[in-house]
Coordinates of C-alpha atoms in Angstrom, one line a residue:
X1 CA 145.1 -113.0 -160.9
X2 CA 148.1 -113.6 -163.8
X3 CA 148.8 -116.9 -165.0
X4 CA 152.8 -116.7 -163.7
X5 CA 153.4 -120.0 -161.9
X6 CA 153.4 -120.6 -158.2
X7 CA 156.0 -123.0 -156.9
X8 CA 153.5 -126.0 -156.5
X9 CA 152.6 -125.1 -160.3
X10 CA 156.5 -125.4 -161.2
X11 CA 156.7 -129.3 -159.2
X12 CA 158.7 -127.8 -156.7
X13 CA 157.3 -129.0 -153.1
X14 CA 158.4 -127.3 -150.2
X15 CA 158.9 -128.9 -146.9
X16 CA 157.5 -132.0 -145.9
X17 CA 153.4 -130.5 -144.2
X18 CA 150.2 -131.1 -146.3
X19 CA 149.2 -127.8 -147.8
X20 CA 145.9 -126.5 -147.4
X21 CA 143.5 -126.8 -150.1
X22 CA 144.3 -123.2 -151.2
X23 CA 147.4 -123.1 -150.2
X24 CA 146.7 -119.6 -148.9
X25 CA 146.5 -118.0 -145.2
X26 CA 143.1 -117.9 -146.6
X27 CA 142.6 -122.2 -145.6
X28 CA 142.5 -120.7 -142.1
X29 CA 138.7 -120.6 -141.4
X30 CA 137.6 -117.0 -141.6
X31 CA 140.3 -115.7 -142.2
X32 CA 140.1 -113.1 -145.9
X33 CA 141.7 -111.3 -147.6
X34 CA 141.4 -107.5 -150.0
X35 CA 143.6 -105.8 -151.8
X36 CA 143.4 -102.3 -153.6
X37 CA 146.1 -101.9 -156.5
X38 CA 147.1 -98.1 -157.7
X39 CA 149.1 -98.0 -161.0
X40 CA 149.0 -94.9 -162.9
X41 CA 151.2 -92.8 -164.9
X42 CA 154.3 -92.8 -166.7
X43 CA 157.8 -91.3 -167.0
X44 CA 159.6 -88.7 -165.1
X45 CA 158.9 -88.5 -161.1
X46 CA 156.7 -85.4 -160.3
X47 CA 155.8 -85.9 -156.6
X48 CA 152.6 -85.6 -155.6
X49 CA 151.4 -87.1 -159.1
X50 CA 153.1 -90.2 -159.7
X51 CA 153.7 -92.4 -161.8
X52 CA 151.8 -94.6 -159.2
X53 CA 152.7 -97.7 -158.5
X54 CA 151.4 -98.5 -155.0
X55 CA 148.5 -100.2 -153.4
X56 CA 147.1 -101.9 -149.7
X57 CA 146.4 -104.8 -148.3
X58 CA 143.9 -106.1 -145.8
X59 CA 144.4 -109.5 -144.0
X60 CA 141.1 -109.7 -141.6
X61 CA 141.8 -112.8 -138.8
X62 CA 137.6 -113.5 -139.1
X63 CA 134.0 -112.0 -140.1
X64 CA 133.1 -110.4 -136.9
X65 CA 133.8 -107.4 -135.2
X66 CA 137.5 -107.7 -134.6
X67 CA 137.4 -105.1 -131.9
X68 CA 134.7 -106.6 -130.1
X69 CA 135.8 -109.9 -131.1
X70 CA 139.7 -109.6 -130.3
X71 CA 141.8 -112.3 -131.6
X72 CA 145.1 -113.8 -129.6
X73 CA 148.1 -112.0 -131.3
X74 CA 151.8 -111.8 -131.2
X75 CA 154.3 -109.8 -132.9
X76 CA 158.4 -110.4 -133.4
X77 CA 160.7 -107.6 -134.4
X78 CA 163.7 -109.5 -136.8
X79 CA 165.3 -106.1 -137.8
X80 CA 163.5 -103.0 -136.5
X81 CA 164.6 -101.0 -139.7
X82 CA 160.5 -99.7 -140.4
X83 CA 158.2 -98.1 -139.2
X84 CA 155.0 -100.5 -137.9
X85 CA 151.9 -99.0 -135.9
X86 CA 150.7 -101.0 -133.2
X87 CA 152.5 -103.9 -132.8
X88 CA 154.2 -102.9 -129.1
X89 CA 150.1 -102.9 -127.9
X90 CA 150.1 -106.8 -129.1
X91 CA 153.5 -107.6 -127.9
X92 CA 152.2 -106.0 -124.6
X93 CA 148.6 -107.1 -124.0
X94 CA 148.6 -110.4 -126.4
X95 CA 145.8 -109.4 -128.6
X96 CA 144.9 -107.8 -131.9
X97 CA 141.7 -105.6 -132.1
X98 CA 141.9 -104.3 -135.8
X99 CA 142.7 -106.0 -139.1
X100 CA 146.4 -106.1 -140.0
X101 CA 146.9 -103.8 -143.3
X102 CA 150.1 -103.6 -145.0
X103 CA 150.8 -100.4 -147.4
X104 CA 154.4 -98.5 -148.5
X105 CA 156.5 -96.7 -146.0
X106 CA 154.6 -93.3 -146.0
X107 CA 151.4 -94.1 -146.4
X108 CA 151.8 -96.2 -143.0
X109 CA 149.8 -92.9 -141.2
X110 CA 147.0 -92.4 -143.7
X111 CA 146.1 -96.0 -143.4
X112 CA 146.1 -96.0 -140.1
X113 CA 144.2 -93.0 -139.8
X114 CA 141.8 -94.7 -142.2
X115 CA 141.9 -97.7 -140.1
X116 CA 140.9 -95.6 -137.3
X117 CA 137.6 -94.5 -138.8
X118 CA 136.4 -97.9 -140.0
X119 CA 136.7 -99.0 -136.5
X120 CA 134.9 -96.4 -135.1
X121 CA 132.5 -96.6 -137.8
X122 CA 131.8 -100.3 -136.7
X123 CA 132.4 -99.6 -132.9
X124 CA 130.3 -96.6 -131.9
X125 CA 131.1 -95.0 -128.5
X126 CA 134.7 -96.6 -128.1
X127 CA 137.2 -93.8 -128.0
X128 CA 141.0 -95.5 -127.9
X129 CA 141.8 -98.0 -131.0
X130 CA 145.2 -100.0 -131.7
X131 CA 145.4 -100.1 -135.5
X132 CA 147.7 -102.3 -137.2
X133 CA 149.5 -101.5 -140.3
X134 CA 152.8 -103.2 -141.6
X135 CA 154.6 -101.4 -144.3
X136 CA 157.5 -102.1 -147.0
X137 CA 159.2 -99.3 -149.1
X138 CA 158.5 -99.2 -152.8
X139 CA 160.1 -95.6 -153.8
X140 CA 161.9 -97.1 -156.8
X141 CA 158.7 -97.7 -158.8
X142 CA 156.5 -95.6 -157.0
X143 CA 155.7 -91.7 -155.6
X144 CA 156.5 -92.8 -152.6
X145 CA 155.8 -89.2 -151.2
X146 CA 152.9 -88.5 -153.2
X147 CA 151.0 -90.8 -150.6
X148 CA 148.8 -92.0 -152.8
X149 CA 146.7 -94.4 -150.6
X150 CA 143.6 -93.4 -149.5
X151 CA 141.2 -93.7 -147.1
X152 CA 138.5 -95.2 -150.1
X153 CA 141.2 -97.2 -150.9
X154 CA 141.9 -98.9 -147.0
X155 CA 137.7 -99.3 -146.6
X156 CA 137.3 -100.7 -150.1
X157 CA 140.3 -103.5 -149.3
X158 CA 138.8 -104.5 -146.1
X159 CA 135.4 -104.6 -147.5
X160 CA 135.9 -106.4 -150.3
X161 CA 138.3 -109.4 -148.6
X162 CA 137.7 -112.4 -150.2
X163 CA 137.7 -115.6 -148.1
X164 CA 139.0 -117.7 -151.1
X165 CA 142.0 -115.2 -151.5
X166 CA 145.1 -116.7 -153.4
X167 CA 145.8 -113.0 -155.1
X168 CA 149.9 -112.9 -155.2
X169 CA 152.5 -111.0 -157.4
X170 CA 152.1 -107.1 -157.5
X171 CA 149.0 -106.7 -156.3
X172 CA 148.0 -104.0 -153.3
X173 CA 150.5 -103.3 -151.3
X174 CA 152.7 -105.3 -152.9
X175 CA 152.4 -103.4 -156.4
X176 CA 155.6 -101.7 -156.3
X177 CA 157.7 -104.2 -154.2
X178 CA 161.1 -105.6 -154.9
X179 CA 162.0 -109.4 -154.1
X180 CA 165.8 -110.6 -154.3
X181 CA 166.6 -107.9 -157.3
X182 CA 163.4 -109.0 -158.9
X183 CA 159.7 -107.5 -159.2
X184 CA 158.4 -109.0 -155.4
X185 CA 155.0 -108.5 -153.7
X186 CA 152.8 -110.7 -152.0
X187 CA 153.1 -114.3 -151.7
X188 CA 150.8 -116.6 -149.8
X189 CA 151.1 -120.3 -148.5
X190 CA 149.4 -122.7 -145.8
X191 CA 149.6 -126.4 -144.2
X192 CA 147.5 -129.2 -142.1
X193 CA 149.6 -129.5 -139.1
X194 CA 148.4 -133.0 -137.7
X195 CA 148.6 -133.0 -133.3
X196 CA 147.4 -136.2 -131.9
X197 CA 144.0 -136.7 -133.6
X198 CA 143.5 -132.8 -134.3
X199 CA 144.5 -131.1 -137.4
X200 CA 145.0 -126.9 -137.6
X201 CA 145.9 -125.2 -139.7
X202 CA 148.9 -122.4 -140.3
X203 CA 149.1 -119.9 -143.1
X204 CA 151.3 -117.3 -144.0
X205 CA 150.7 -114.1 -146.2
X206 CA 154.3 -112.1 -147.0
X207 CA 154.9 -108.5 -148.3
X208 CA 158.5 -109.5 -150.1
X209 CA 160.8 -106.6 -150.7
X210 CA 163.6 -107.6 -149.7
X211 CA 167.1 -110.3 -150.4
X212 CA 170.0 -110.2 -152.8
X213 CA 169.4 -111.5 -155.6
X214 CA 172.9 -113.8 -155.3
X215 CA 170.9 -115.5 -152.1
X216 CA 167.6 -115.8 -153.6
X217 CA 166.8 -119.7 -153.3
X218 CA 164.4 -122.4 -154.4
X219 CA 163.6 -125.5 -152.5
X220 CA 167.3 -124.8 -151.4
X221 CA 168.5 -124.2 -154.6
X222 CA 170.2 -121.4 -155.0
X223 CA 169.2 -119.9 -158.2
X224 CA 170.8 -117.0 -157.5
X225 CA 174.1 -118.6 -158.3
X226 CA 173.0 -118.8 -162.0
X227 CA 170.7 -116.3 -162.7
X228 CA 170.4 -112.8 -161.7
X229 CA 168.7 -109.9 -162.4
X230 CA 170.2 -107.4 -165.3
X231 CA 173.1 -105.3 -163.7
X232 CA 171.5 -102.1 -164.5
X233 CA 168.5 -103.1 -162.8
X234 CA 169.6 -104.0 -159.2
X235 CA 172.6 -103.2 -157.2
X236 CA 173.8 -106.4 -155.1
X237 CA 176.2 -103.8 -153.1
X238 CA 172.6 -102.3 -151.3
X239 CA 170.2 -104.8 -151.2
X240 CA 168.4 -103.1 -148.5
X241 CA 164.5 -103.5 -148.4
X242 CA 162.1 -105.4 -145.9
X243 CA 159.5 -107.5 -145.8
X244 CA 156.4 -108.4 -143.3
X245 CA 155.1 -111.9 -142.9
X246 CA 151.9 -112.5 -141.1
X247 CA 151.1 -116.1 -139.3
X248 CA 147.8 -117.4 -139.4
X249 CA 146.4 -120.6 -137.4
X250 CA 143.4 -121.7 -135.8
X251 CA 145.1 -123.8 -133.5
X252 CA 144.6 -122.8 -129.5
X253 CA 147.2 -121.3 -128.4
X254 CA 148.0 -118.8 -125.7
X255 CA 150.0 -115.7 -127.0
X256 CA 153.3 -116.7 -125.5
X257 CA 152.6 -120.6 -127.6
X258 CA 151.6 -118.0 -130.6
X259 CA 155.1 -116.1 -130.2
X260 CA 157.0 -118.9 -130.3
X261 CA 155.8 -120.6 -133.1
X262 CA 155.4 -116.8 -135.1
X263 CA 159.1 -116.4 -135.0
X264 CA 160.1 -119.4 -136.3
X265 CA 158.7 -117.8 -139.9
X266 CA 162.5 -116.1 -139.9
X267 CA 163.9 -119.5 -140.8
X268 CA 161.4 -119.7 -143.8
X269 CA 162.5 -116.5 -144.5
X270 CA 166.4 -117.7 -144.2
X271 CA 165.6 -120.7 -146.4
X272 CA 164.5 -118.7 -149.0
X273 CA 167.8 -116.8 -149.1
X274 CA 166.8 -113.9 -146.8
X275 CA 169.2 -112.4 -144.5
X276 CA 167.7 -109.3 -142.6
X277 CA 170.6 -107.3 -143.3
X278 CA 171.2 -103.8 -141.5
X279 CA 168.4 -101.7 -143.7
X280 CA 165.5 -104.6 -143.9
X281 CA 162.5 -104.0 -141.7
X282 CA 161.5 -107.7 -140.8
X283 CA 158.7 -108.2 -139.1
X284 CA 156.3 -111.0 -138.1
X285 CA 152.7 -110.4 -136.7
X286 CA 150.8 -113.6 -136.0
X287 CA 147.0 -114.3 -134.6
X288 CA 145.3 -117.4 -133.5
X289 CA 141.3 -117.0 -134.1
X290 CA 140.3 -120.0 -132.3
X291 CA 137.7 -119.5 -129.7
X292 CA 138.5 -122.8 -128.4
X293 CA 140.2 -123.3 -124.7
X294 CA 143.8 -122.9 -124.4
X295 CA 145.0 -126.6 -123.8
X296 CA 147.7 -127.0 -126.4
X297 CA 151.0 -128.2 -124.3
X298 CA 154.4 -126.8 -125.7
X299 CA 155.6 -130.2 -126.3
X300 CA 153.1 -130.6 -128.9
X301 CA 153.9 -127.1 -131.2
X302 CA 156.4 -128.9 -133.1
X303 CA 153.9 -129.1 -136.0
X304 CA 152.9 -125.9 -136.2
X305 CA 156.4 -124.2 -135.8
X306 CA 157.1 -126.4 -138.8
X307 CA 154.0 -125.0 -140.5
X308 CA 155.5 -121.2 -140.1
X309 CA 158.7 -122.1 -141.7
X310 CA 157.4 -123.7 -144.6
X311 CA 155.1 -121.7 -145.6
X312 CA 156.9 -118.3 -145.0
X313 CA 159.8 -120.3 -147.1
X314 CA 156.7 -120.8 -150.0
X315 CA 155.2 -117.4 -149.2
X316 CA 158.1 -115.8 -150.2
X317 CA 159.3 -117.9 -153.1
X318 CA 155.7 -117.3 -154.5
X319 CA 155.7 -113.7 -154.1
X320 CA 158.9 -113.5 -156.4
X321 CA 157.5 -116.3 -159.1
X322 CA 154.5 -114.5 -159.3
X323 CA 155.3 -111.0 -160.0
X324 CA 155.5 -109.7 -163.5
X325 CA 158.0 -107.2 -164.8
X326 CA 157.0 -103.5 -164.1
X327 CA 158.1 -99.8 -165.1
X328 CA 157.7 -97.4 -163.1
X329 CA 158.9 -93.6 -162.3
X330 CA 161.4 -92.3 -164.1
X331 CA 161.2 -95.5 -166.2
X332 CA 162.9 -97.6 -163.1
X333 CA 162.2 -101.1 -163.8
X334 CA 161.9 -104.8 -162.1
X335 CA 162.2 -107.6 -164.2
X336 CA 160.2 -110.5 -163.4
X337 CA 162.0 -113.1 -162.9
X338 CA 162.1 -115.7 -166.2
X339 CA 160.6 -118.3 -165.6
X340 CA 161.7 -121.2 -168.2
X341 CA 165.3 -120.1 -166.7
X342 CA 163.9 -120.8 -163.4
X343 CA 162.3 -124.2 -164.8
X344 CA 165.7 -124.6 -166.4
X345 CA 167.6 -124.4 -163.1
X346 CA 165.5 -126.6 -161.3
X347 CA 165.7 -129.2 -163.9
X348 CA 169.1 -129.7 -163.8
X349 CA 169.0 -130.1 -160.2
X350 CA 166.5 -132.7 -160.2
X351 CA 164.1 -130.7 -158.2
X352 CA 161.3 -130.8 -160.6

């Protein structure tokens, strides 16, 4: 864990919801979190052995057996620009029967594959699986082809998820990511969404690689009008990128309620200054873990629709604060973005 600010560390308070005392996806009970990070090597790009700069990340909706213990899921394509396993099974059948990993574009297979033989590892004599794995591309820092995730690598992240998880910055899968022109990664947020005398709560884990840098904003301030990235280190003409944002909440709701509330994290994502432009593979894969009936009326979602956009918005502004500068292959670089220029910025717009 570094010691680069979060957004709540900074003053800045986004939204109007109560966060969760962790302010991670992790303040939804059971839910944990693992991440394996990869950085090795130096210098000039020989595929096959690095430089590394690559890792994975495990997001496990509870404790149990998730295949024998299947959790409500639903998943929204923003911009279909990548290349995510399993997510037409939830969109089709409502459910999610794995935990969700997110890696880099290429290793998408392996991890699955690995996916596959922890499940049947903890599921003897089951012969079909639906494994989920999100993915983001981080070729400029890393071998991307090299594929340098393996299966130790998935089985260590799932076993060692932490249930107090508030890891962010360049960490697992997010090691090698880009945010808005800047070193990205993961970012993570949550909130107490308050219906009649019940409170739930929603929680939001992004993989940031993704935004111009000119967009890139801060409880709507738009730093990117006053600070951007060094020229030779980003070009604003192909921002491209993608990100994956996964919803949290152990509210009751059916998968339909669950869709509806899920896609709403692309206005978080908007607030922050994303756009999903033509090459970004946005996508948003949300669970509910309650085991409690179904009774939520649609009427009374309003709270926890709210809860996706704010904390994608924080998710996402966290996973840029958080990340350090890095080199990587052929001594391609992200600068992390400065933070007493960030303070700066903020100050003179009052927001802190």
């Amino acid at each position: 864990m570094n010691n680069r600010p979060r957004a709540l560390d900074l003053g800045v308070k986004i939204g109007i919801l109560e966060h969760g005392e962790k302010n991670s996806i992790t303040d939804v009970e059971n839910v944990s979190v693992g991440h394996v990070t990869i950085v090795e090597g130096d210098g000039k790009l020989k595929i096959g052995s690095g430089p590394i700069r690559t890792g994975v990340t495990a997001i496990l909706p509870h404790q149990e057996n998730i295949f024998e213990k299947k959790v409500t899921g639903s998943v929204h394509v923003l911009n279909g620009f990548g290349k995510a396993i399993g997510f037409l099974q939830v969109s089709e059948l409502g459910v999610i029967e794995s935990p969700i990993l997110l890696t880099n574009t290429l290793n998408s297979w392996t991890v699955a594959d690995a996916l596959i033989d922890y499940t049947t590892a903890e599921t003897q004599g089951v012969f079909s699986f639906n494994p989920i794995v999100g993915e983001c591309n981080d070729s400029f820092l890393n071998d991307i082809i090299g594929r340098h995730v393996k299966s130790s690598h998935v089985i260590s992240a799932i076993k060692n998820a932490k249930l107090d998880s508030i890891d962010e910055g360049p960490i697992g899968a997010g090691t090698g990511m880009t945010g808005f022109g800047w070193k990205g990664g993961i970012g993570t947020s949550s909130r107490i969404c308050q219906i009649d005398s019940s409170k739930y709560t929603v929680g939001c884990l992004t993989l940031t690689n993704t935004g111009d840098p000119r967009e890139f904003r801060i409880g709507g301030i738009r730093i990117g009008q006053e600070l951007l990235p060094p020229q030779s280190d980003f070009d604003p003409s192909k921002p491209g990128g993608s990100i994956i944002m996964v919803i949290a909440t152990d509210a009751p709701v059916t998968s339909r309620q669950l869709g509806r509330i899920g896609r709403r994290a692309a206005l978080g994502l908007a607030r922050a200054g994303g756009i999903a432009d033509h090459s970004s593979g946005d996508f948003i894969i949300a669970f509910s873990n309650s085991e409690k009936p179904k009774t939520l009326d649609d009427s009374q979602l309003i709270p926890l629709m709210r809860g996706a956009i704010e904390t994608t918005e924080e998710s996402v502004i966290n996973s840029v604060l958080k990340s350090d500068t890095m080199t990587g292959r052929d001594g391609n670089t992200r600068v992390g973005i400065p933070i007493d220029e960030v303070t700066s910025i903020l100050s003179k717009y009052q927001l802190i």
